[in-house]
C-alpha positions as semicolon CSV with decimal commas, in nm:
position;residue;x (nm);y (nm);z (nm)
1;X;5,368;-3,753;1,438
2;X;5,008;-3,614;1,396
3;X;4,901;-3,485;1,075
4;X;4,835;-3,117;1,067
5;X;4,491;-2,988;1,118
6;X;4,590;-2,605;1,009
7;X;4,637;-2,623;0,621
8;X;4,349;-2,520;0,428
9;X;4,210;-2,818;0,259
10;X;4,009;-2,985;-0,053
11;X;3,664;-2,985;0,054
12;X;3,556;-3,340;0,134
13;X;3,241;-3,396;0,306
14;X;3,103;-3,711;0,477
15;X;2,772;-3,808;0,472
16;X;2,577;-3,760;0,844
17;X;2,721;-4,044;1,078
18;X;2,349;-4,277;0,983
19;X;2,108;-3,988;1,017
20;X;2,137;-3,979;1,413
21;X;1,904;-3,724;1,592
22;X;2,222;-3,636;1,818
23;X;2,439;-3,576;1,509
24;X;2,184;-3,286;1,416
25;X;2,374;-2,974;1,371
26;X;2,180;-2,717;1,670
27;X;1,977;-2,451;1,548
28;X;2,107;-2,055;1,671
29;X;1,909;-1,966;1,945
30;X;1,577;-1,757;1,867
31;X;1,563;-1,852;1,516
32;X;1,382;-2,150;1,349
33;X;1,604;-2,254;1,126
34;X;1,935;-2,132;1,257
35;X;1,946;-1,779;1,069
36;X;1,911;-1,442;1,153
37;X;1,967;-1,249;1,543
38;X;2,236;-1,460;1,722
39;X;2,084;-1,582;2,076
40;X;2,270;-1,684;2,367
41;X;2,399;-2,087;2,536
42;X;2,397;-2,179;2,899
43;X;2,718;-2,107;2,984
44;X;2,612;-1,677;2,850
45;X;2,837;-1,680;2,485
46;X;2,669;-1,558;2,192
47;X;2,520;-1,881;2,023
48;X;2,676;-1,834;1,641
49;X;2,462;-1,891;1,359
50;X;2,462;-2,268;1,175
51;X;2,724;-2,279;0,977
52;X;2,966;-2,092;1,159
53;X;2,988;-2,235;1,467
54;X;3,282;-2,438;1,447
55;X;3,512;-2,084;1,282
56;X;3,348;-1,912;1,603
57;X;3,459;-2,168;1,799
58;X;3,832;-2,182;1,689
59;X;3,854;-1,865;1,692
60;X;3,719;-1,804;2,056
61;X;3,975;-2,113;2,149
62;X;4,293;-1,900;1,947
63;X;4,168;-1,590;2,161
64;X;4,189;-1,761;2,449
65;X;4,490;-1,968;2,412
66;X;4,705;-1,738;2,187
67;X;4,804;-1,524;2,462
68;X;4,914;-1,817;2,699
69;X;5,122;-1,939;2,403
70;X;5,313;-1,604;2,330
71;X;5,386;-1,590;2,744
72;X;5,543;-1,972;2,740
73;X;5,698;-1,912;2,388
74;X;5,857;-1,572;2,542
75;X;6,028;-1,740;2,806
76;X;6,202;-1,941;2,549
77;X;6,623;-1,862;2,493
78;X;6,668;-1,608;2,222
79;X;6,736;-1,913;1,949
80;X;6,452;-2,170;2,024
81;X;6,243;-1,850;2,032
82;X;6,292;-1,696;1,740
83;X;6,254;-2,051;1,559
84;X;5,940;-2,122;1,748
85;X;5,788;-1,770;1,707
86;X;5,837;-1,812;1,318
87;X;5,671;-2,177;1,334
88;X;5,371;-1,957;1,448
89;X;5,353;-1,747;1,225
90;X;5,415;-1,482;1,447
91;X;5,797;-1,402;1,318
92;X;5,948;-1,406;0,968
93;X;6,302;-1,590;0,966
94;X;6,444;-1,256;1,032
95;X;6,279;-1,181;1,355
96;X;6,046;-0,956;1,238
97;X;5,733;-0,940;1,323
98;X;5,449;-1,120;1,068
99;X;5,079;-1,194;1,075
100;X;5,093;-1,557;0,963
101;X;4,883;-1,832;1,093
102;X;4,951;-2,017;1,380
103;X;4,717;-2,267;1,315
104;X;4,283;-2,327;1,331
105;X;4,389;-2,449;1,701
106;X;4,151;-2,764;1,668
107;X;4,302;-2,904;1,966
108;X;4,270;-2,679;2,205
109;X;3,890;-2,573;2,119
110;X;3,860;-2,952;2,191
111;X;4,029;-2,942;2,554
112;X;3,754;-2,600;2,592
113;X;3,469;-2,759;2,455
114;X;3,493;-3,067;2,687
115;X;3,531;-2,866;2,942
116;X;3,244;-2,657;2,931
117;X;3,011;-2,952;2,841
118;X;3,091;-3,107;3,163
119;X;3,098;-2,807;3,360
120;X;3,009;-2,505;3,178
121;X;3,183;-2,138;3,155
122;X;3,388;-2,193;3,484
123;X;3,520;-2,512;3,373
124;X;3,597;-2,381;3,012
125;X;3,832;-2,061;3,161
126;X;3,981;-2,285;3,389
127;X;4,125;-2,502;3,171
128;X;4,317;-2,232;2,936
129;X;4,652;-2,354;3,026
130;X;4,570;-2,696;2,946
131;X;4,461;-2,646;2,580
132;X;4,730;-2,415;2,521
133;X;5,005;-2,712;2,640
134;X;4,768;-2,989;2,425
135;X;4,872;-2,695;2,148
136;X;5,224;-2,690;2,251
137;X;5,266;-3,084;2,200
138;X;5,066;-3,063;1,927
139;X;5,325;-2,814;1,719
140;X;5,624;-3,005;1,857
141;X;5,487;-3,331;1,672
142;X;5,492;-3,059;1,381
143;X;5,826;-2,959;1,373
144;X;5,984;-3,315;1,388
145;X;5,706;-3,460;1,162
146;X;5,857;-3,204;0,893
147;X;6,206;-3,273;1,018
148;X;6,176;-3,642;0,896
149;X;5,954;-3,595;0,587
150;X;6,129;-3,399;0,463
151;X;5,832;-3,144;0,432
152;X;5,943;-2,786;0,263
153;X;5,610;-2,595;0,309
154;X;5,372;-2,532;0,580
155;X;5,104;-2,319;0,640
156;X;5,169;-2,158;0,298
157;X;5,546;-2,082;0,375
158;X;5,897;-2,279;0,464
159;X;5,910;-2,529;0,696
160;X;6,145;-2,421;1,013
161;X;6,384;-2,712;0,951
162;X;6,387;-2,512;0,551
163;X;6,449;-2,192;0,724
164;X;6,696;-2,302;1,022
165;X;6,844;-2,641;0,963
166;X;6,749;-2,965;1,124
167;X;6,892;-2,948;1,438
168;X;6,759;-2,624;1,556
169;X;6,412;-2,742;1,419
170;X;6,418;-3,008;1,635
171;X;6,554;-2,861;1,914
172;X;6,302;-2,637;1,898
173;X;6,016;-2,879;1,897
174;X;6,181;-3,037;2,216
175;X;6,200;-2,692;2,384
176;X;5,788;-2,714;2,293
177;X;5,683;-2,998;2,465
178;X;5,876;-2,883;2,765
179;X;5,695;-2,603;2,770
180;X;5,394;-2,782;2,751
181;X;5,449;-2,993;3,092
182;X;5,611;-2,700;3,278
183;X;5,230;-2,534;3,189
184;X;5,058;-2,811;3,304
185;X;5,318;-2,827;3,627
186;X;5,227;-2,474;3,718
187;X;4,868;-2,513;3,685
188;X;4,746;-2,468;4,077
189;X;4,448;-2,626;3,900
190;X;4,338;-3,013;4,091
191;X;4,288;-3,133;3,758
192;X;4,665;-3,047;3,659
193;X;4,874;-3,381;3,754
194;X;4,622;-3,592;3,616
195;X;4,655;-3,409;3,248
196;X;5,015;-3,390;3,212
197;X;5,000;-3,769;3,288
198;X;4,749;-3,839;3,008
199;X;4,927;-3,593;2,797
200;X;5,286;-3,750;2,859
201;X;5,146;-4,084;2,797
202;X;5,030;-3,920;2,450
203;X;5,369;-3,819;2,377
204;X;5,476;-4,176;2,410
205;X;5,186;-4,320;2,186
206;X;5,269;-4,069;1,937
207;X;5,653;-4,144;1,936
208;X;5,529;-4,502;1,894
209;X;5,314;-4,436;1,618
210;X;5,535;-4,235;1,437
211;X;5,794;-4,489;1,487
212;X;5,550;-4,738;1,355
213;X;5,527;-4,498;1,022
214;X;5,889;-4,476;0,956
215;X;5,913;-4,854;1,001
216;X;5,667;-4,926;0,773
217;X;5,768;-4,725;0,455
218;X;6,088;-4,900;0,467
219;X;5,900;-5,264;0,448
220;X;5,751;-5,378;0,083
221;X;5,378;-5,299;0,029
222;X;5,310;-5,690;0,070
223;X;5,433;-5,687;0,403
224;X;5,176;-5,373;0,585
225;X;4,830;-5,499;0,672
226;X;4,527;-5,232;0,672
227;X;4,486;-5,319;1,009
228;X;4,851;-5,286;1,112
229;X;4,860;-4,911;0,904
230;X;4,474;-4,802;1,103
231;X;4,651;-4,907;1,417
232;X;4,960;-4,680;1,351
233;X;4,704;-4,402;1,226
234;X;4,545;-4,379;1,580
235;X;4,871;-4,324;1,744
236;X;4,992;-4,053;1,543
237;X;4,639;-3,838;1,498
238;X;4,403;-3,975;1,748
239;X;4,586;-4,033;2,040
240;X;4,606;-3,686;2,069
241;X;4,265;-3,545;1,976
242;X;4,155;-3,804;2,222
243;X;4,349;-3,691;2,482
244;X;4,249;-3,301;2,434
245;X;3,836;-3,374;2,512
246;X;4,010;-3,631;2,771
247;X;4,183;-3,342;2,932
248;X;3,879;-3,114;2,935
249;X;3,652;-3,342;3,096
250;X;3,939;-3,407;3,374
251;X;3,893;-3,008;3,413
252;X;3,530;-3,010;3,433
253;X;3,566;-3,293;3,698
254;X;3,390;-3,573;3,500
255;X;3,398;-3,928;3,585
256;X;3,693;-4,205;3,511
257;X;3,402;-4,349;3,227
258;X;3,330;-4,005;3,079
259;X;3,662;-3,950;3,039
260;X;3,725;-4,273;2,881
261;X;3,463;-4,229;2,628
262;X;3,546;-3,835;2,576
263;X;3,883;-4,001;2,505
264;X;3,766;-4,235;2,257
265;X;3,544;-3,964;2,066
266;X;3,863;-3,813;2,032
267;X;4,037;-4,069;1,867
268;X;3,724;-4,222;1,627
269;X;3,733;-3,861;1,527
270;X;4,095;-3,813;1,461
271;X;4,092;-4,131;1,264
272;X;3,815;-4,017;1,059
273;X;4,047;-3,689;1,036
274;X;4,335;-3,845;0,923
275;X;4,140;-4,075;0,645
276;X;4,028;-3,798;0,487
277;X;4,386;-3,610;0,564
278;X;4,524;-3,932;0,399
279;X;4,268;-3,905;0,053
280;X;4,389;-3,500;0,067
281;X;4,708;-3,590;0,073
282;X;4,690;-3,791;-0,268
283;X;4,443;-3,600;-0,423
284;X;4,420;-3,240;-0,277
285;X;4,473;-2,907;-0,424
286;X;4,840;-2,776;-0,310
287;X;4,721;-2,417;-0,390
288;X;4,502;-2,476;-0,088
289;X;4,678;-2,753;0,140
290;X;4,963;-2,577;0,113
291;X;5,219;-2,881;0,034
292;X;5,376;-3,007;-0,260
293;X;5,192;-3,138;-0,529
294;X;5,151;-3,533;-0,486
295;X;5,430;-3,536;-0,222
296;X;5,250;-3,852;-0,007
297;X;5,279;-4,112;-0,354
298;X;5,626;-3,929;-0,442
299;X;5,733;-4,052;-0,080
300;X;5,556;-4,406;-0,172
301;X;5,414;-4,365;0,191
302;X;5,184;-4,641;0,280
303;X;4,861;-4,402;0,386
304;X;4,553;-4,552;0,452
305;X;4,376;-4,539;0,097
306;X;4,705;-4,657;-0,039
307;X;4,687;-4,967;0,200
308;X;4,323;-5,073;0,138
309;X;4,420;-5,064;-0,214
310;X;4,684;-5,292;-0,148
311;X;4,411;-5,528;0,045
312;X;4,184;-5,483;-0,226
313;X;4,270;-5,815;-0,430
314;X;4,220;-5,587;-0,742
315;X;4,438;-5,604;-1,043
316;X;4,541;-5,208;-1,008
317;X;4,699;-5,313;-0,724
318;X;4,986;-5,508;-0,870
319;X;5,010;-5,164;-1,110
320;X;5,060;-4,974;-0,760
321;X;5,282;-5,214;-0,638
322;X;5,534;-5,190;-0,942
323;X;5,518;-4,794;-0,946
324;X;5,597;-4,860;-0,545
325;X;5,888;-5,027;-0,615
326;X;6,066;-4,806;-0,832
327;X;6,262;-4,468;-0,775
328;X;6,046;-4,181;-0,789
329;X;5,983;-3,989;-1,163
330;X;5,793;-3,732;-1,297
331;X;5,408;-3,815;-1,366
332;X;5,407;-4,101;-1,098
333;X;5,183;-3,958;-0,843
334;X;4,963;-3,908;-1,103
335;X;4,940;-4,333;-1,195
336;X;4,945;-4,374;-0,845
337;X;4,623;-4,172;-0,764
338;X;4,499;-4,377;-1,035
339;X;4,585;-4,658;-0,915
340;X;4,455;-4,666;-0,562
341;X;4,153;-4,510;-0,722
342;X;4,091;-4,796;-0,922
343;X;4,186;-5,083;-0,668
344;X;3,913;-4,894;-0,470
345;X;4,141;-4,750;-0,210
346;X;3,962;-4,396;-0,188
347;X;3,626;-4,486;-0,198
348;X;3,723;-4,696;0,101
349;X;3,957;-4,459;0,290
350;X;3,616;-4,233;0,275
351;X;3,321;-4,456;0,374
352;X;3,580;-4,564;0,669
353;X;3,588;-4,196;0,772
354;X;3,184;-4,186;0,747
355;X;3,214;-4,502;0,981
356;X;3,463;-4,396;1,239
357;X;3,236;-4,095;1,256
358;X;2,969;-4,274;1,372
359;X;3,151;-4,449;1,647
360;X;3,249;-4,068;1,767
361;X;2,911;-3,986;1,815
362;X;2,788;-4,271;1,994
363;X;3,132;-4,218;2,211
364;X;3,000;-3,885;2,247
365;X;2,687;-3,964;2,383
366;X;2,806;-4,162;2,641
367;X;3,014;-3,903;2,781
368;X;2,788;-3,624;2,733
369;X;2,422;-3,749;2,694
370;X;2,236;-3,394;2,632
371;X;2,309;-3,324;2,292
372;X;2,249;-2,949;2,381
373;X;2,570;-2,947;2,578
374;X;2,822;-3,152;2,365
375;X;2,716;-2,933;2,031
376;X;3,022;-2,756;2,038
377;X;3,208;-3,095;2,084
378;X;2,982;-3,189;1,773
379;X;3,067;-2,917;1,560
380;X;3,449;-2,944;1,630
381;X;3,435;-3,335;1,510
382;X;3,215;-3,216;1,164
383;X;3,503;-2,939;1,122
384;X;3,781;-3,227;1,182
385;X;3,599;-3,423;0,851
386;X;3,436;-3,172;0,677
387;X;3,650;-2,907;0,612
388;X;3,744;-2,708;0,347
389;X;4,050;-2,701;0,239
């Protein structure tokens, strides 16, 4: 339902959302220009050097949330645990134990950082729970999203449906989500009720916008709209980015408008994500994503760059529309990247990521106007879009 934000990636980078003074990257603490002896933030965590804040970040967020998600996971049947354990990373298909990766836990640093923006170190440890369940829902969309893509490789390794068959793959991602309201259920936190209503709601926009998906790539390219395939793209990838900083400002105690607008950071950032998740996805490097070679134009799915293309009144988009039409061969996704290159369907797909960037930041001012205290929200939304991968 959302795209993955755990392969390793092409390196795409976006140019700074128009040269805003907020959109600065901070400087370390005690050094000039961001370099050298590591200084401290308000809320007493070492303040990482520029460049690595956003790793630092993640991985405080996986230290913090990883051991929440092995307890829920452990009370899991012996089936739906073993599945879900290897889905991790933390299991091989045998049951043995493995060091595989569970994931750069975007999500959850999100639900953390908003947080502690609104309400510093107290705020961030309180809310553990809740970025571990926005992690939760976040893998279930992963387990059915592979389900019905058919998707053989993840993370550098078989998909669970490859390893265990359909149905226990998706019984498994149902057994996630569960887990993720039964978290948020337990929480004695005040803040509780109110996030697993915003997060069920998610669940709902993302069934719809995955819904949306699979009803559009059985329709002829003629008949999706840009605007029909950007509106489908928020459900799947931003509703829930948006709802993991709206969770953590519901834990810091922030107001019904900062939440709104912590919300819709969330989503102008996910969108930008899933742009450039979209360009990756025709173009990338599967010795570093991790997937198939050209498996998005051997599907003929309708992603964004391949829909402005379509929109683009240019004569390489009748080409794209022909190679659409017909079965699948060898060397297609090669004239298709060529195509939608040509009807200038990446160059848009990535100066609409640039945009929706821009519209995060200005969200993000409005819900958190010091730009001191949102720079870890900052550095998570220049990860989302300018990642290596």
């Amino acid at each position: 339902m959302g795209e993955s934000l755990t392969e390793s990636r092409t390196e795409t980078t976006l140019p700074a959302p128009g040269g805003q003074r907020y959109a600065e990257p901070r400087q370390a603490a005690g050094t000039p220009e961001g370099r050298g002896t590591i200084g401290t933030q308000r809320d007493g965590r070492p303040a990482p050097t520029e460049g690595h804040e956003a790793a630092t970040l993640l991985e405080w967020a996986r230290a913090e949330v990883d051991p929440v998600l092995r307890t829920a996971l452990g009370s899991l049947p012996g089936p739906m645990r073993r599945i879900a354990l290897y889905h991790f990373g933390w299991e091989r298909a045998d049951g043995t134990a493995a060091e595989g990766s569970s994931g750069k836990a975007v999500r959850p640093a999100l639900v953390l950082a908003a947080a502690a923006a609104g309400g510093g170190s107290e705020a961030r440890a309180g809310a553990a729970r809740a970025a571990a369940a926005v992690e939760l829902v976040h893998n279930f969309t992963l387990l059915h999203d592979d389900v019905m893509d058919r998707h053989t490789t993840r993370r550098h390794r078989p998909t669970a449906w490859s390893a265990f068959g359909d149905a226990d793959a998706i019984l498994a991602g149902d057994a996630l989500q569960a887990l993720a309201l039964r978290l948020l259920a337990q929480d004695p936190h005040r803040a509780a009720p109110a996030a697993a209503a915003r997060l069920a709601d998610c669940v709902v926009e993302l069934c719809a916008g995955r819904h949306a998906d699979a009803a559009m790539q059985r329709r002829a390219p003629a008949e999706v709209t840009l605007d029909e395939v950007l509106a489908m793209a928020e459900a799947k990838t931003g509703a829930l980015l948006g709802s993991a900083c709206a969770i953590g400002g519901l834990y810091a105690g922030a107001s019904e408008a900062e939440v709104a607008a912590l919300d819709a950071f969330g989503r102008e950032a996910g969108l930008a994500f899933q742009l450039i998740d979209d360009v990756i996805g025709i173009w990338g490097d599967p010795h570093r994503t991790g997937k198939p070679v050209g498996a998005d134009p051997a599907a003929r799915k309708k992603s964004l760059p391949v829909a402005a293309a379509f929109a683009s009144g240019h004569p390489a988009a009748a080409e794209l529309a022909e190679l659409y039409a017909r079965p699948s061969e060898r060397g297609d996704a090669e004239h298709i990247a060529l195509a939608v290159e040509r009807a200038g369907g990446r160059d848009w797909a990535q100066g609409q990521a640039a945009d929706r960037m821009a519209r995060a930041m200005q969200q993000l001012a409005r819900a958190v106007p010091d730009p001191e205290a949102a720079g870890d929200l900052l550095a998570l939304a220049e990860f989302v879009t300018r990642r290596a991968g």
